[in-house]
Structures are given as structure tokens and as C-alpha cells.
GROMACS .gro file of C-alpha atoms in nm:
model
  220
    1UNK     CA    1   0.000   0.000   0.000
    2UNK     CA    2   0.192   0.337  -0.093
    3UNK     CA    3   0.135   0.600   0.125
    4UNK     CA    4  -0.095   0.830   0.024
    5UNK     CA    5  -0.342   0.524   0.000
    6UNK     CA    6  -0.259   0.460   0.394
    7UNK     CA    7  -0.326   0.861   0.429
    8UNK     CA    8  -0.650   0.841   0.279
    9UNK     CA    9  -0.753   0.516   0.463
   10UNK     CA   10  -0.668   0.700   0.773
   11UNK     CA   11  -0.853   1.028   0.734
   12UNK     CA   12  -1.149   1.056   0.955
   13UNK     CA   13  -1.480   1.099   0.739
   14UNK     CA   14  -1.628   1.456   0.661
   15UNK     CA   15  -1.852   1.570   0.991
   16UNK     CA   16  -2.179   1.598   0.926
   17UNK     CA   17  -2.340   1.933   0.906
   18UNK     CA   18  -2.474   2.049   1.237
   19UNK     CA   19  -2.582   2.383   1.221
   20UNK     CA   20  -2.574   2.706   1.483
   21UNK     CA   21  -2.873   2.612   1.709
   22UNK     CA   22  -2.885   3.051   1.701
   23UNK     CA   23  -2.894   3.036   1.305
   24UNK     CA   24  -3.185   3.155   1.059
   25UNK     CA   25  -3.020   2.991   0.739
   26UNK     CA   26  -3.134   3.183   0.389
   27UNK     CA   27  -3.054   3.089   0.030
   28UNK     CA   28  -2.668   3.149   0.007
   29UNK     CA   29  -2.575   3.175   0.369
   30UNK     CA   30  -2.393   2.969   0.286
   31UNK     CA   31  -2.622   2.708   0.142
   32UNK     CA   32  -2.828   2.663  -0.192
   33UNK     CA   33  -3.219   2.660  -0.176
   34UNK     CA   34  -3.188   2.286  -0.293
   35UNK     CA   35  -2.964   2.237   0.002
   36UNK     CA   36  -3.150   2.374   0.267
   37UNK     CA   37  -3.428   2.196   0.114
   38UNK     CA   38  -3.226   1.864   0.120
   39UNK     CA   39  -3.127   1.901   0.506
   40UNK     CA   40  -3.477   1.974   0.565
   41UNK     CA   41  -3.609   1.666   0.382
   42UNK     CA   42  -3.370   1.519   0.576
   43UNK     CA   43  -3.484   1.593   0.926
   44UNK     CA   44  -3.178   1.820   0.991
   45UNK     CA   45  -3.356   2.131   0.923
   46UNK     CA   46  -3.729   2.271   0.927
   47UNK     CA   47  -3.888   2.550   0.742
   48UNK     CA   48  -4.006   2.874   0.927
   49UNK     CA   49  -4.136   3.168   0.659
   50UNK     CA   50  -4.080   3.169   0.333
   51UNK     CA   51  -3.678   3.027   0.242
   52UNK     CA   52  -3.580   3.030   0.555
   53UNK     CA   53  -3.462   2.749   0.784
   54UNK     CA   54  -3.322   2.687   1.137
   55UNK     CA   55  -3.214   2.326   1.320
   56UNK     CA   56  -3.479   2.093   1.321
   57UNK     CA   57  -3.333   2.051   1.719
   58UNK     CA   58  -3.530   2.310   1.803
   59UNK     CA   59  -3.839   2.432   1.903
   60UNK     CA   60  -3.973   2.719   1.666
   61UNK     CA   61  -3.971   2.958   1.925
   62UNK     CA   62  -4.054   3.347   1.892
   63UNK     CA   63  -3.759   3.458   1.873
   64UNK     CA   64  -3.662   3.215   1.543
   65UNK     CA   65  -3.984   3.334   1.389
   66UNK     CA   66  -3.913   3.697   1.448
   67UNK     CA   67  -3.556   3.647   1.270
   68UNK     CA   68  -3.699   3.447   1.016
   69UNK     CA   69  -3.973   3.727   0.896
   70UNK     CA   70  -3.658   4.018   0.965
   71UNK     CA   71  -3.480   3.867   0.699
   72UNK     CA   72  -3.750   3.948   0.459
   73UNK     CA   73  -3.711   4.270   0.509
   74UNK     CA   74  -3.436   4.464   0.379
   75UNK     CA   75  -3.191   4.597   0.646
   76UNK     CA   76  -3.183   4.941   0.536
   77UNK     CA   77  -3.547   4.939   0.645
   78UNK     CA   78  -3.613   4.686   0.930
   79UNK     CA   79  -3.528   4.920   1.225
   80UNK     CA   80  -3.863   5.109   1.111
   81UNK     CA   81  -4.082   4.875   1.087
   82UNK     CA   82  -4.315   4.672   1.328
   83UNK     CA   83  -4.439   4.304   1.241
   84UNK     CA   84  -4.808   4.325   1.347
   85UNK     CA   85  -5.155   4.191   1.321
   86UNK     CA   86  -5.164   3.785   1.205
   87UNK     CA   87  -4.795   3.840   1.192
   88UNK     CA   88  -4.711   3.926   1.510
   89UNK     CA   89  -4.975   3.670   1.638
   90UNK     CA   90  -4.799   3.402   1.418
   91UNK     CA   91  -4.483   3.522   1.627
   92UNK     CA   92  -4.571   3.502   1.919
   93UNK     CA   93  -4.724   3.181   1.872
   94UNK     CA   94  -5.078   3.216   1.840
   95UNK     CA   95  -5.185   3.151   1.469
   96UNK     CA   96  -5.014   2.990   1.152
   97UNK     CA   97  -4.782   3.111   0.916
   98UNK     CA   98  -4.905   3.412   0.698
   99UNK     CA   99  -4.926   3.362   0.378
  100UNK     CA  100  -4.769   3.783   0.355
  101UNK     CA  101  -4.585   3.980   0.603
  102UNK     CA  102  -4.814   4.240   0.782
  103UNK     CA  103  -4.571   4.480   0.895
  104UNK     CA  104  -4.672   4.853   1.052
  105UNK     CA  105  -4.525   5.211   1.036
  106UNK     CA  106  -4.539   5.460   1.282
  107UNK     CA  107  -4.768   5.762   1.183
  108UNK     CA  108  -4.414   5.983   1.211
  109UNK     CA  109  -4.272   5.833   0.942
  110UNK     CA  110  -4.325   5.864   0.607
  111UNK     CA  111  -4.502   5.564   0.488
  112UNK     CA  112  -4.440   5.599   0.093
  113UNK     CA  113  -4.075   5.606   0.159
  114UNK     CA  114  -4.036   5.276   0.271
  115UNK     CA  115  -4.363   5.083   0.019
  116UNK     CA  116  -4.093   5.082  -0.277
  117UNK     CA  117  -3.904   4.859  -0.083
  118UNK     CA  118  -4.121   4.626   0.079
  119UNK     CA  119  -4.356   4.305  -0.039
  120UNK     CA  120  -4.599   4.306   0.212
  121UNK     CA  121  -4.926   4.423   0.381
  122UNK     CA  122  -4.805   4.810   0.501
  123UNK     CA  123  -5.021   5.012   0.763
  124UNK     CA  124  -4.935   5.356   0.905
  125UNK     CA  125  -5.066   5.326   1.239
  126UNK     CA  126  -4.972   5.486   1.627
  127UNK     CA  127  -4.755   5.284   1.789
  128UNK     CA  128  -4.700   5.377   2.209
  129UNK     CA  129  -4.355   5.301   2.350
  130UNK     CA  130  -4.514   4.978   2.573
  131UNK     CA  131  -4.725   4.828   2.213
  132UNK     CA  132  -4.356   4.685   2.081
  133UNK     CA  133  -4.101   4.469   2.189
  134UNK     CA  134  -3.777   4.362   2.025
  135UNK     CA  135  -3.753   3.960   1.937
  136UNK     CA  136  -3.498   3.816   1.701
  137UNK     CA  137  -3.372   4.134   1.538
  138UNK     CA  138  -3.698   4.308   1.443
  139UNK     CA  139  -3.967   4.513   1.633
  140UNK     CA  140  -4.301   4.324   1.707
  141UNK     CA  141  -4.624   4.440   1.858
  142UNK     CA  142  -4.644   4.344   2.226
  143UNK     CA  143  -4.914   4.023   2.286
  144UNK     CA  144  -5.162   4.313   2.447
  145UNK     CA  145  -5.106   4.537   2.136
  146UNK     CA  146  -5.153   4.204   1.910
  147UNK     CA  147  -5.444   4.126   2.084
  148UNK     CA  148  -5.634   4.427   2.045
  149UNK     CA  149  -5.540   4.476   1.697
  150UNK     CA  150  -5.658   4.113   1.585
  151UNK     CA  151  -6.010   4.219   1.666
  152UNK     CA  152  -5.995   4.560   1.567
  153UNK     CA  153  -5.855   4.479   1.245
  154UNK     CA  154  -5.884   4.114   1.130
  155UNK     CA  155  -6.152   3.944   0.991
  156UNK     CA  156  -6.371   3.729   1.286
  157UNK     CA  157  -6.231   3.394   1.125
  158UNK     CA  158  -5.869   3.465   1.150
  159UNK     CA  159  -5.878   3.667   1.495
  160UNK     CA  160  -6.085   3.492   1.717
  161UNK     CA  161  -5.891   3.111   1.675
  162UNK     CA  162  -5.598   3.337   1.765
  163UNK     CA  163  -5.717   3.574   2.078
  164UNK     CA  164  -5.796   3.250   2.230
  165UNK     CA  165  -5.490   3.160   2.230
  166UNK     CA  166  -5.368   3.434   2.340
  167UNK     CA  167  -5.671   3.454   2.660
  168UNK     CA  168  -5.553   3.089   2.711
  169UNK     CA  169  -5.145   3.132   2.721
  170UNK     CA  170  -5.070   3.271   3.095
  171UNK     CA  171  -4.742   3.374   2.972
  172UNK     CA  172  -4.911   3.714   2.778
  173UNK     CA  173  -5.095   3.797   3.115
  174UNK     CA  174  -5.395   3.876   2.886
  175UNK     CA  175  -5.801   3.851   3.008
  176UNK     CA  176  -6.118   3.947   2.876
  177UNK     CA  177  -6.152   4.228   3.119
  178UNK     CA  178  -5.791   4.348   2.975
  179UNK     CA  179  -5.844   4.330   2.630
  180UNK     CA  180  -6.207   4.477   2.641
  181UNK     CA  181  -6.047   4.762   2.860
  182UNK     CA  182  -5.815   4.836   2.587
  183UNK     CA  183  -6.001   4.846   2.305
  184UNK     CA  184  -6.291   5.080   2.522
  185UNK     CA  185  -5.962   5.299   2.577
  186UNK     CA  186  -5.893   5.334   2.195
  187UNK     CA  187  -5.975   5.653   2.025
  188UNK     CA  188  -6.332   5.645   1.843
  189UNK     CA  189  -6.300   5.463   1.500
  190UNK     CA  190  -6.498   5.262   1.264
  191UNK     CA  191  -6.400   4.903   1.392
  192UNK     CA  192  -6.412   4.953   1.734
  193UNK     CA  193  -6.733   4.802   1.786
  194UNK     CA  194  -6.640   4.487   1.547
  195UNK     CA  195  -6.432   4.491   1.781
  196UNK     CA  196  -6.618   4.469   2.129
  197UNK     CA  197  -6.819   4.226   1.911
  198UNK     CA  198  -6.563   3.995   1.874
  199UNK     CA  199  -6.436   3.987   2.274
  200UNK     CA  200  -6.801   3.950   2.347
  201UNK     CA  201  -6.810   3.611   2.166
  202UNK     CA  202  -6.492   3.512   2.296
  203UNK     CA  203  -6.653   3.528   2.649
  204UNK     CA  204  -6.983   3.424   2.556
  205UNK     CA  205  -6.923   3.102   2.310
  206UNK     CA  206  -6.766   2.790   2.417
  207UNK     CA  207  -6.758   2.653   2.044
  208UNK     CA  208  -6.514   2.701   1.838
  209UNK     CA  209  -6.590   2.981   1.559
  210UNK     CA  210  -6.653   2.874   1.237
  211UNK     CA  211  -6.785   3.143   0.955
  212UNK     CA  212  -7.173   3.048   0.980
  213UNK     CA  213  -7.155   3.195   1.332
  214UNK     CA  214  -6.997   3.554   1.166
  215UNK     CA  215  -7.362   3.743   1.151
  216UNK     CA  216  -7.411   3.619   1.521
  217UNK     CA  217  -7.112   3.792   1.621
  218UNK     CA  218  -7.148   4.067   1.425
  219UNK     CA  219  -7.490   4.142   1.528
  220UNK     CA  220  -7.469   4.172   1.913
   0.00000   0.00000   0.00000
């Protein structure tokens, strides 16, 4: 046997690819889409939103799925944003992955400056300094702020599925009383009492909603 035949026969094999338990892996960081989608068939990684990936060793926790939406969104541009509405409740948790980013913009800022640059759902809203947090690299509305925004501004058979999960997680500290406090507390606008609707049925159905029960709620 000549020696670089004993070399070779000696080399340990390649280590298999374990990646940074902290990592959001994209197309080309470092990986192809084929070979994120190869580790994933493989049970090594799992999908999050849209090409993104992290180790299949963990659990998708908010702070993955907050990375994993920031990096569809250009960095010149993420610091003035806010992931809200079925977004933020996907986020946090409390509904399934949206099909589009819903991301928000503070009234100050200048809302057509940043719509050239985006490819999502864009609303100027007011944002308070307690109605965001900061998870994963990107701004995200607070579960109360969520919350009150799911029933102000999503339709009854996307929100409700979700504030119950939200009324029924401990760890967001929500209640009825809170959440029907809050959106009493809002200035007067048009969905306001959609959304008082909606929190009524919450505390008044023990079904689960399903769309032949939206004139019910609606009419209260």
C-alpha cells in the first residue's frame, strides 16, 4: 500500500453538518435553496417563513420566527418597521404562518418612503412606546397590542382562533376584562365596535368559531 493510500484510509470521514442552534439559514448563507431543502427533507432542518430554515433541534420559538420574517425585510429598512396583526400573532405563537408579512409604520414616518421597498401588507398606524417589543432582530407588537389589533382589524375567522390563544397562554398575562379595557380605551374609530363584538363572543361562546356563526357575532 503506498502511502498516500494509507493517508487516505486513515482520514477521519467529513462531519456531518450540524448547524448554529442561534442560526436563521437563507438561500446562500452559505447554502443553496436545494440544500437547505435537502437538510430539511432530511430531518436536519425545518422550514419557518418563506426560504428560511433553522435546526430541526429546536423548538420554533418566537424569537426564530421573528428572525426568520426580519430577513425578509431589507436591512436598510427593518429598524422602522413593526411586524403586526396575524404576523405578530404568528410570532408570538398564536396563529399559523401568513401567507404575507403584515408589517406597521409609525404615523411619524413617512409611509411611501419605505412601500418601494417592501412586499408586504403596510399600515401607518400609532404605535405607544409599551405596544412593541424587540424579538430576534426586528420590532413586534407586544401580545396586548396584538391582541387588540386582531379584533380591531382582522376578519372574525382569522382573529378569534388566535385571541384565544392568546386569553388561554398565561405567559401574555392577557383577560377578557384586559383586552375589552383596551379596546374601550382606543380613540373612536370605525371598527371599534367589530371589535367589542368579537371579545363579546370570545366570552360568551364555548364553540369554536366557524364562519356560519360571523352574523351572530357581528350582530350583538
Amino acid at each position: 500500500m503506498n502511502s498516500a493510500s494509507a493517508t487516505s484510509a486513515a482520514d477521519p470521514p467529513p462531519p456531518a453538518f450540524v448547524p448554529n442552534p442561534d442560526a436563521v439559514l437563507m438561500p446562500g448563507t452559505p447554502f443553496t435553496s436545494a440544500e437547505l431543502q435537502s437538510m430539511a427533507n432530511d430531518g436536519v432542518l425545518q422550514a419557518l417563513y418563506g426560504m428560511s430554515y433553522v435546526s430541526a433541534a429546536l423548538p420554533k420559538a418566537a424569537r426564530l420566527r421573528a428572525r426568520s420574517a426580519s430577513l425578509q425585510v431589507p436591512e436598510r429598512v427593518r429598524q422602522k418597521v413593526v411586524a403586526g396583526r396575524m404576523t405578530a400573532a404568528w410570532i408570538h405563537g398564536c396563529a399559523d404562518v401568513p401567507e404575507r408579512l403584515t408589517l406597521l409604520v409609525d404615523a411619524n414616518r413617512r409611509l411611501s418612503s419605505l412601500r418601494p421597498h417592501l412586499r408586504c401588507n403596510l399600515h401607518e398606524v400609532h404605535l405607544g412606546q409599551m405596544d412593541v417589543q424587540s424579538l430576534g432582530g426586528l420590532m413586534v407588537t407586544s401580545p396586548l397590542r396584538t391582541a387588540v389589533d386582531l379584533a380591531m382589524h382582522v376578519r372574525a375567522e382569522d382573529s378569534l382562533p388566535a385571541l384565544r390563544l392568546f386569553l388561554d397562554n398565561p405567559e401574555f398575562g392577557l383577560s377578557q376584562r384586559l383586552l375589552v379595557s383596551a379596546v374601550s380605551a382606543t380613540p373612536r374609530v370605525p371598527n371599534k365596535l367589530k371589535a367589542l363584538q368579537a371579545l363579546w363572543y370570545l366570552e360568551n361562546e364555548t364553540e369554536p368559531f366557524t364562519a356560519k356563526k360571523l352574523h351572530h357575532c357581528q350582530s350583538v
